[in-house]
PDB file of C-alpha atoms in Angstrom:
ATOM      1  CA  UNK A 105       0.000   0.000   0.000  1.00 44.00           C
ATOM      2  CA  UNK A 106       1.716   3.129  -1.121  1.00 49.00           C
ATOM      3  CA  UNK A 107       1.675   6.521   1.540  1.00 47.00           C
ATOM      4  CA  UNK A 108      -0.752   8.150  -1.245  1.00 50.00           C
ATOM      5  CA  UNK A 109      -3.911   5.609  -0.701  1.00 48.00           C
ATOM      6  CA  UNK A 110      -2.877   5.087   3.498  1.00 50.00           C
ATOM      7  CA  UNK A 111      -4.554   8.828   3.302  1.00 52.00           C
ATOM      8  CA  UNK A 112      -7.203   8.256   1.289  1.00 52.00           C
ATOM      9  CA  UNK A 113      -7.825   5.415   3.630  1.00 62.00           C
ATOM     10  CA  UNK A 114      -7.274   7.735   6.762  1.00 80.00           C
ATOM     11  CA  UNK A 115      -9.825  10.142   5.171  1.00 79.00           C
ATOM     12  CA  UNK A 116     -12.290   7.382   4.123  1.00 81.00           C
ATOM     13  CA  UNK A 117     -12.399   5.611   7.359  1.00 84.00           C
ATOM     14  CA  UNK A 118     -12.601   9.179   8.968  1.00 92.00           C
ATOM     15  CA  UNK A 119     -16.229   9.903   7.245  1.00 92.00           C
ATOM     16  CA  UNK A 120     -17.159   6.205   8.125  1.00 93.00           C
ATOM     17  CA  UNK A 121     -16.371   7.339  11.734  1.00 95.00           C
ATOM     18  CA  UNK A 122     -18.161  10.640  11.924  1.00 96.00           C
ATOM     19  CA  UNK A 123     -21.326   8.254  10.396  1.00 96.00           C
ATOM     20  CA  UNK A 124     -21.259   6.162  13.015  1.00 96.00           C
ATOM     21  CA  UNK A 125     -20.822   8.782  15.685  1.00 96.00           C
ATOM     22  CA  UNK A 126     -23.721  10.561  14.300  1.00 96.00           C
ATOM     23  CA  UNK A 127     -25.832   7.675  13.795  1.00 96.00           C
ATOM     24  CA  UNK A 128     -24.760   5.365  16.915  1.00 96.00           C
ATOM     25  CA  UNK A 129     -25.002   8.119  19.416  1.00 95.00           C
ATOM     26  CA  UNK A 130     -27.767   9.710  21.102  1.00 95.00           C
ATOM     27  CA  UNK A 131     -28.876  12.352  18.191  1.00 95.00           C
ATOM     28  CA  UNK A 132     -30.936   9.654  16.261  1.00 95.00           C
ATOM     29  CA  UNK A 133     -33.269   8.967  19.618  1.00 94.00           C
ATOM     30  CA  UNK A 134     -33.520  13.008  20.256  1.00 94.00           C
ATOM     31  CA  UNK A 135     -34.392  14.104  17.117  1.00 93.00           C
ATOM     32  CA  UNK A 136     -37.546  12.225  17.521  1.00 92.00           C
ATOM     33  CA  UNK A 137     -38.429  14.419  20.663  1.00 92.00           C
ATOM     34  CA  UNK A 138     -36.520  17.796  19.294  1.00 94.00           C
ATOM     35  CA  UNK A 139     -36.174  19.537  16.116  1.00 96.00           C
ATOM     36  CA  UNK A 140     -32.646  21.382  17.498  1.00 94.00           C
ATOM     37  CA  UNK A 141     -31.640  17.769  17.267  1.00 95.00           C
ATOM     38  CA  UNK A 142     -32.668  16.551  14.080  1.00 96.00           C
ATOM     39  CA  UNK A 143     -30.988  19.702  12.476  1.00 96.00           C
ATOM     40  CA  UNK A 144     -27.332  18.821  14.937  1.00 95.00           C
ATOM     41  CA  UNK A 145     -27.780  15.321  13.306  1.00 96.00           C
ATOM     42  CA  UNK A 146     -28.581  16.634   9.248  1.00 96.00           C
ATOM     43  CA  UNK A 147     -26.053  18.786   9.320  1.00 95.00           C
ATOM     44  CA  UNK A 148     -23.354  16.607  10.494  1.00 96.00           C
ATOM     45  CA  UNK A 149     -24.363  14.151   7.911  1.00 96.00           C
ATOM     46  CA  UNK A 150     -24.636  16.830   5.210  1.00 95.00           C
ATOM     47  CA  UNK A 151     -21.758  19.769   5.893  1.00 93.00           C
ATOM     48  CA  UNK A 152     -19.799  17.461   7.951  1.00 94.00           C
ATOM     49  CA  UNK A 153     -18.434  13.550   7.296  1.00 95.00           C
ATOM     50  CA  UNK A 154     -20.219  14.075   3.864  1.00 95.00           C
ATOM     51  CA  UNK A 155     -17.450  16.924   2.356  1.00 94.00           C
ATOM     52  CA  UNK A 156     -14.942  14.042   4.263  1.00 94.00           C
ATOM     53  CA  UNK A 157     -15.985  11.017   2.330  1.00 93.00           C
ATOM     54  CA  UNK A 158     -15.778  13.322  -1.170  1.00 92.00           C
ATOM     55  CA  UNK A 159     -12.668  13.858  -0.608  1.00 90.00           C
ATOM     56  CA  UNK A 160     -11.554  10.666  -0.048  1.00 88.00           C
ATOM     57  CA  UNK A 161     -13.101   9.503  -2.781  1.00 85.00           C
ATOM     58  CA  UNK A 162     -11.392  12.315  -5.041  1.00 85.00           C
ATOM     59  CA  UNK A 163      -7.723  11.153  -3.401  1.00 82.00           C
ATOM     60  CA  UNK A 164      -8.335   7.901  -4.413  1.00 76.00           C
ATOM     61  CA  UNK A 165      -8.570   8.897  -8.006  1.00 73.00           C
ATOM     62  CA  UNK A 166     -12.448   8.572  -8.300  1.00 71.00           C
ATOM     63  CA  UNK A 167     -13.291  12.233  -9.740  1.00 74.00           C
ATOM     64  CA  UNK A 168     -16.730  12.721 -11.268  1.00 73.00           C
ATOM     65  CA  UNK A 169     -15.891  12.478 -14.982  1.00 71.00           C
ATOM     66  CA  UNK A 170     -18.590  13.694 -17.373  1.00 64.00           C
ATOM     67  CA  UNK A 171     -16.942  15.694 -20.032  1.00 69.00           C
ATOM     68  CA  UNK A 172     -19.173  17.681 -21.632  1.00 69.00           C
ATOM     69  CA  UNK A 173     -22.516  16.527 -19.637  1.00 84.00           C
ATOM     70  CA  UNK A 174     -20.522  18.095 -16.417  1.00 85.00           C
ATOM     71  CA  UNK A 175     -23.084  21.216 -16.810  1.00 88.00           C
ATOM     72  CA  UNK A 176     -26.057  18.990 -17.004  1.00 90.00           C
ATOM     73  CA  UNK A 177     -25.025  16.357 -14.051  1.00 90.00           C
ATOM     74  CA  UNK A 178     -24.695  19.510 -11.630  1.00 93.00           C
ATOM     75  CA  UNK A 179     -28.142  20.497 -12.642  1.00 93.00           C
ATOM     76  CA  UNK A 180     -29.131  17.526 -11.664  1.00 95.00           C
ATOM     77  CA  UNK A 181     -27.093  17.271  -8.303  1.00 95.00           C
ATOM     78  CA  UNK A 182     -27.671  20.200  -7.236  1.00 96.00           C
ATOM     79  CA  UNK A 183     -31.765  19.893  -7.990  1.00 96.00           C
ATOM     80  CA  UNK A 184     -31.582  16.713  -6.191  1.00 97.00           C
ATOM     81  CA  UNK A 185     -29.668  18.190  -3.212  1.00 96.00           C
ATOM     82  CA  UNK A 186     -32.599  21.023  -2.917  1.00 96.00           C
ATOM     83  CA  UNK A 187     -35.243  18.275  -3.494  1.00 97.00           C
ATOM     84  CA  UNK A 188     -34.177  16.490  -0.631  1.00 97.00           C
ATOM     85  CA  UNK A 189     -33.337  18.993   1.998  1.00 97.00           C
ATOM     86  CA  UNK A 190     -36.834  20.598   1.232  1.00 97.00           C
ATOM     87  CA  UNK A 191     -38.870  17.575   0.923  1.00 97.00           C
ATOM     88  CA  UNK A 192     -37.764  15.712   4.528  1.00 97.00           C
ATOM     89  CA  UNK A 193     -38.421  19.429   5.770  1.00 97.00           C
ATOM     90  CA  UNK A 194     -42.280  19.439   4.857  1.00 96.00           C
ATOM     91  CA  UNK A 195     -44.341  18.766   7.749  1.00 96.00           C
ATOM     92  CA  UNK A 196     -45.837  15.435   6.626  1.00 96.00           C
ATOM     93  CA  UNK A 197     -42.101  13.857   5.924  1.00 97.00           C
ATOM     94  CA  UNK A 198     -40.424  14.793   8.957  1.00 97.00           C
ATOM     95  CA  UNK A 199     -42.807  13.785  11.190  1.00 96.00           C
ATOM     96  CA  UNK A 200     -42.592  10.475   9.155  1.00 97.00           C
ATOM     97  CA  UNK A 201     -39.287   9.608   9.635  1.00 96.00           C
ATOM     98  CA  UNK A 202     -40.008  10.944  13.462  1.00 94.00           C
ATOM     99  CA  UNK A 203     -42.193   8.225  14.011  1.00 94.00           C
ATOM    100  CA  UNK A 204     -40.816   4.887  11.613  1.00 96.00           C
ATOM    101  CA  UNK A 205     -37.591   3.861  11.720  1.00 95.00           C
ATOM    102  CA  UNK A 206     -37.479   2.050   7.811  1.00 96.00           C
ATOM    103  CA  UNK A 207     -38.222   6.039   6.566  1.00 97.00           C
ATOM    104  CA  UNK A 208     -35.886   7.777   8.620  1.00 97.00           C
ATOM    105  CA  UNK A 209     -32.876   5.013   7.657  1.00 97.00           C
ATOM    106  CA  UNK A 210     -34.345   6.174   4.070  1.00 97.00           C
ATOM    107  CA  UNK A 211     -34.074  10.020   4.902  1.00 97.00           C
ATOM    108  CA  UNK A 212     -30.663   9.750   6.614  1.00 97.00           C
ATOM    109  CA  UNK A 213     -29.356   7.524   3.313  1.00 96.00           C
ATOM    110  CA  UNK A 214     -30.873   9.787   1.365  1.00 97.00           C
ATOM    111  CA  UNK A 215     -29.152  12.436   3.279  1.00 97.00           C
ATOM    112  CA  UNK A 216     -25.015  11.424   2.762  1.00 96.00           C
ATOM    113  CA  UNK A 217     -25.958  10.433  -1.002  1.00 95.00           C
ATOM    114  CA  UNK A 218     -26.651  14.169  -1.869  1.00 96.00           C
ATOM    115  CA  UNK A 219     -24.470  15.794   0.489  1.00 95.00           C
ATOM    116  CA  UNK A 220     -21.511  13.610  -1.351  1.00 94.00           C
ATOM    117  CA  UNK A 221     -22.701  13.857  -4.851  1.00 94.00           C
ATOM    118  CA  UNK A 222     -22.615  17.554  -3.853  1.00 95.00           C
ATOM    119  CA  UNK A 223     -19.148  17.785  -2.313  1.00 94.00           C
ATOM    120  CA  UNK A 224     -17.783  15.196  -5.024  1.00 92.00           C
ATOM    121  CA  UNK A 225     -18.977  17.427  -7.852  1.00 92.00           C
ATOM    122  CA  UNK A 226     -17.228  20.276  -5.981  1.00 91.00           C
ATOM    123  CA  UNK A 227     -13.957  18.116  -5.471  1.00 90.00           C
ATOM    124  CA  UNK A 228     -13.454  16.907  -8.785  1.00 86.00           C
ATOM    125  CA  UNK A 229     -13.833  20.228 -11.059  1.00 86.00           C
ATOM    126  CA  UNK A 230     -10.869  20.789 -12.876  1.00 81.00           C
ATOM    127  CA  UNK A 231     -12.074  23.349 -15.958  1.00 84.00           C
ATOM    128  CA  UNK A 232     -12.583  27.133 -15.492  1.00 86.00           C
ATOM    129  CA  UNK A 233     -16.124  26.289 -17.167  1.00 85.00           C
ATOM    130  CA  UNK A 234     -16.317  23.574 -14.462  1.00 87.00           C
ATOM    131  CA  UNK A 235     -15.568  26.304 -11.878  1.00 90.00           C
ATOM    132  CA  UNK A 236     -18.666  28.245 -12.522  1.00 91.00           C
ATOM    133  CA  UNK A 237     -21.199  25.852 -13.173  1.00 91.00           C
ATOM    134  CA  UNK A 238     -20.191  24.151  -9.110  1.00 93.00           C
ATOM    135  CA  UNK A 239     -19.687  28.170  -7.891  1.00 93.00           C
ATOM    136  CA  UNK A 240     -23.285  28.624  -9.366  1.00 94.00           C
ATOM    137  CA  UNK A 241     -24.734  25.638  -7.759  1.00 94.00           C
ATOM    138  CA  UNK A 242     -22.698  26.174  -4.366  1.00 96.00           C
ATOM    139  CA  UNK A 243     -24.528  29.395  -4.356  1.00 95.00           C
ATOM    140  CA  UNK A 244     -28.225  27.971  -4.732  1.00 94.00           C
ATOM    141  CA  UNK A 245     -27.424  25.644  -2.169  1.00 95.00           C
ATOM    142  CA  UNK A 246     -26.266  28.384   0.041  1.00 94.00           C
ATOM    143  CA  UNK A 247     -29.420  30.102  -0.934  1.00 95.00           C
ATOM    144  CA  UNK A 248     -32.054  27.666  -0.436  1.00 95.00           C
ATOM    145  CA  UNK A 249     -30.650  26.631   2.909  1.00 94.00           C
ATOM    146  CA  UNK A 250     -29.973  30.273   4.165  1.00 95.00           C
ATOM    147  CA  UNK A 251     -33.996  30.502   3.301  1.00 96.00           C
ATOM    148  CA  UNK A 252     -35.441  27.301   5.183  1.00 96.00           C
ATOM    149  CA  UNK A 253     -33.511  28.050   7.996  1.00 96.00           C
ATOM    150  CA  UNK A 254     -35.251  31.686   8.168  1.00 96.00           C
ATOM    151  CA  UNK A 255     -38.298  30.370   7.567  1.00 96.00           C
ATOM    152  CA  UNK A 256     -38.095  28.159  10.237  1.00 96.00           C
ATOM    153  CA  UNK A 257     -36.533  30.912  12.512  1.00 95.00           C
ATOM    154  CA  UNK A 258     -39.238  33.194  11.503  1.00 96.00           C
ATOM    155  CA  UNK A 259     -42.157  31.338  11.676  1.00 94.00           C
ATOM    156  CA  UNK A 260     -44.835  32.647  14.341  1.00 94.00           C
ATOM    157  CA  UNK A 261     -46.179  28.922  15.121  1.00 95.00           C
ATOM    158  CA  UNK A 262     -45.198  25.660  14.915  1.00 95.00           C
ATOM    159  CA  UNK A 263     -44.429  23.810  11.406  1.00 95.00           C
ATOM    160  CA  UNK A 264     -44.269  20.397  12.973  1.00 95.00           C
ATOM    161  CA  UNK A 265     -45.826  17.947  16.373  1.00 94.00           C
ATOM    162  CA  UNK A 266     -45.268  19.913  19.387  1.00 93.00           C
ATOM    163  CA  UNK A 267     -44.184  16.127  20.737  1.00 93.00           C
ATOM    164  CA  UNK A 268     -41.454  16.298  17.827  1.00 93.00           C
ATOM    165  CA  UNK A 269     -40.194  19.527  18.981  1.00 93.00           C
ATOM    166  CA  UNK A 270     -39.498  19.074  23.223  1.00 90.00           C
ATOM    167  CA  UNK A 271     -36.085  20.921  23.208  1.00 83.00           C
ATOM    168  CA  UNK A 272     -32.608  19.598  24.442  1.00 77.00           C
ATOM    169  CA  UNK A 273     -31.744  22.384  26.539  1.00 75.00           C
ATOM    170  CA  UNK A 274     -35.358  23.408  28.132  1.00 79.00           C
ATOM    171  CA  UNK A 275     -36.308  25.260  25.133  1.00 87.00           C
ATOM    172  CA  UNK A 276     -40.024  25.736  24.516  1.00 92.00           C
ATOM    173  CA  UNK A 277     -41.239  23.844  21.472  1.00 94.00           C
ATOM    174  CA  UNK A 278     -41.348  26.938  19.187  1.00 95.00           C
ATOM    175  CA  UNK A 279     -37.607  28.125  20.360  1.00 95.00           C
ATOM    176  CA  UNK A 280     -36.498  24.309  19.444  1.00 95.00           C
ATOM    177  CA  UNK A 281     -37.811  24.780  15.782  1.00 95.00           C
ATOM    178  CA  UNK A 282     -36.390  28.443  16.068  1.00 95.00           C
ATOM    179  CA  UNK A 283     -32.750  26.841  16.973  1.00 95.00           C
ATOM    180  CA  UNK A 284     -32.827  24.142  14.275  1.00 95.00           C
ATOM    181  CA  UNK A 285     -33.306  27.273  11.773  1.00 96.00           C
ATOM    182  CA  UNK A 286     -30.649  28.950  13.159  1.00 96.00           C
ATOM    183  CA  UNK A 287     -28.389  26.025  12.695  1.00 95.00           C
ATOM    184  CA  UNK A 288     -29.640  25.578   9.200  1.00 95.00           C
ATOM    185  CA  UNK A 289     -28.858  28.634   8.484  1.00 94.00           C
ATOM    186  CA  UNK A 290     -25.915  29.262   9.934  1.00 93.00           C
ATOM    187  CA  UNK A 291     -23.973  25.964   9.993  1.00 92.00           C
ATOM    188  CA  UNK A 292     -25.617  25.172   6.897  1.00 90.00           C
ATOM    189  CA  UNK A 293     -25.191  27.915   5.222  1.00 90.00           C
ATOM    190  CA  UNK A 294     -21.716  28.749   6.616  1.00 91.00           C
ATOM    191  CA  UNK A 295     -20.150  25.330   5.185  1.00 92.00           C
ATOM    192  CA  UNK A 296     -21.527  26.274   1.797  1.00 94.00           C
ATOM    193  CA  UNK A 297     -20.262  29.593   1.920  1.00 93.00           C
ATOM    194  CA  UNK A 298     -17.011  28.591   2.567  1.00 92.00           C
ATOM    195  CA  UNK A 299     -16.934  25.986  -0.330  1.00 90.00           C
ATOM    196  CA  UNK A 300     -17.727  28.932  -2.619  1.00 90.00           C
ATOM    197  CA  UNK A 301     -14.828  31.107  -1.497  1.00 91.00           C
ATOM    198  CA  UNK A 302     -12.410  28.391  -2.084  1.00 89.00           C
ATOM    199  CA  UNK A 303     -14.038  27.546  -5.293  1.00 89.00           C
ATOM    200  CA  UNK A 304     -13.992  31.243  -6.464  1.00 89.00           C
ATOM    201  CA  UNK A 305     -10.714  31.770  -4.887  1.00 89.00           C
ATOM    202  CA  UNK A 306      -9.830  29.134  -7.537  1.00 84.00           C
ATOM    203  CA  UNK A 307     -11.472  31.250 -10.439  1.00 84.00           C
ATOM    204  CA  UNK A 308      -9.761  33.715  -9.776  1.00 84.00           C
ATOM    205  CA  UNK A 309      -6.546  32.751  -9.111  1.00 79.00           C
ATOM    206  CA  UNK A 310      -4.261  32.423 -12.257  1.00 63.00           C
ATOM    207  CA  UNK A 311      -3.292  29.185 -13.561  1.00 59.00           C
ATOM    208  CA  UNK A 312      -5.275  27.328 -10.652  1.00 52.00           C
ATOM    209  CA  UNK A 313      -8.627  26.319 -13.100  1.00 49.00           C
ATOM    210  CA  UNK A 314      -6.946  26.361 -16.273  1.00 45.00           C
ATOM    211  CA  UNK A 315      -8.760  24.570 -19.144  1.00 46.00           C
ATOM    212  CA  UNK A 316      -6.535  21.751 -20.093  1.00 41.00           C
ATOM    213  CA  UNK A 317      -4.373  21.485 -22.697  1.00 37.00           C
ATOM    214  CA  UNK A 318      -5.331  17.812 -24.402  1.00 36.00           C
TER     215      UNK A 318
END
């Protein structure tokens, strides 16, 4: 095994650690009780072991490769992404994966398949053309996120159960929705923010997203 994959393994089996330490510990059990929770446990999944496993995947030499369709599979990744983040959000879906365990294994899967597709796509650019098709879709994704968690911060009642939204620090039920759009939209957000710096740092810095030469 050369030094080269020994990292990609380190990074690999780092993801598959953060996974398990999201979805062994005590955040699956609480988000049933507290939105605050449920958002703790998305985000990890989405902004946090899900950028990890891209990248190990990149290192280990498995870039997204789609030529000239790369424009139209980040249309569809980054729909996807959207679809999903809004759709377990609705009322009716959250509350469903609340209550069954077979649909919230489906959400969480669900879950670390678009946050990697995203952070793959991201990870594997190479063209200047590539560049701004991701930067585009970071910022959507920065967008639509930045909006559901001000919806849920703003809104004057309660979008879901009062049973589903008890609080983990002795928040009332309304204040636990109000935190989980805080940390939507700020954790969230924030890690999608951050992925468009460095990928418009890269635009703009010469020679870094040169079109290739072959």
């Amino acid at each position: 095994m050369t030094v080269a994959a020994d990292r990609v393994n380190r990074w690999v089996w780092v993801g598959i650690l953060i996974l398990a330490l999201l979805w062994l510990g005590p955040l699956p059990a609480l988000s049933r009780t507290a939105f605050s929770a449920h958002m703790l446990l998305h985000l990890g999944v989405v902004a946090l072991a899900a950028p990890v496993l891209a990248l190990g995947l990149v290192r280990s030499g498995r870039r997204l490769r789609t030529g000239e369709r790369f424009a139209t599979a980040a249309v569809l990744i980054f729909s996807l992404e959207m679809l999903v983040v809004w759709g377990w959000h609705l009322p009716a879906l959250h509350e469903a994966a609340a209550r069954q365990v077979g649909i919230f294994v489906l959400q969480q899967l669900s879950f670390v398949v678009v946050g990697a597709a995203v952070w793959w796509l991201a990870l594997s650019v190479r063209r200047r053309s590539e560049l701004v098709v991701t930067l585009l879709g970071f910022a959507l994704t920065l967008m639509h996120m930045t909006m559901l968690g001000v919806l849920l911060l703003l809104a004057p009642r309660l979008l879901y159960p009062a049973e589903l939204c008890m609080g983990l620090f002795g928040f009332t039920e309304l204040d636990d929705q109000r935190l989980g759009g805080v940390l939507m939209a700020a954790w969230g957000g924030g890690a999608y923010l951050l992925g468009g710096l460095v990928l418009g740092w890269r635009l703009i810095s010469p020679g870094r997203a040169a079109e290739p030469t072959e």
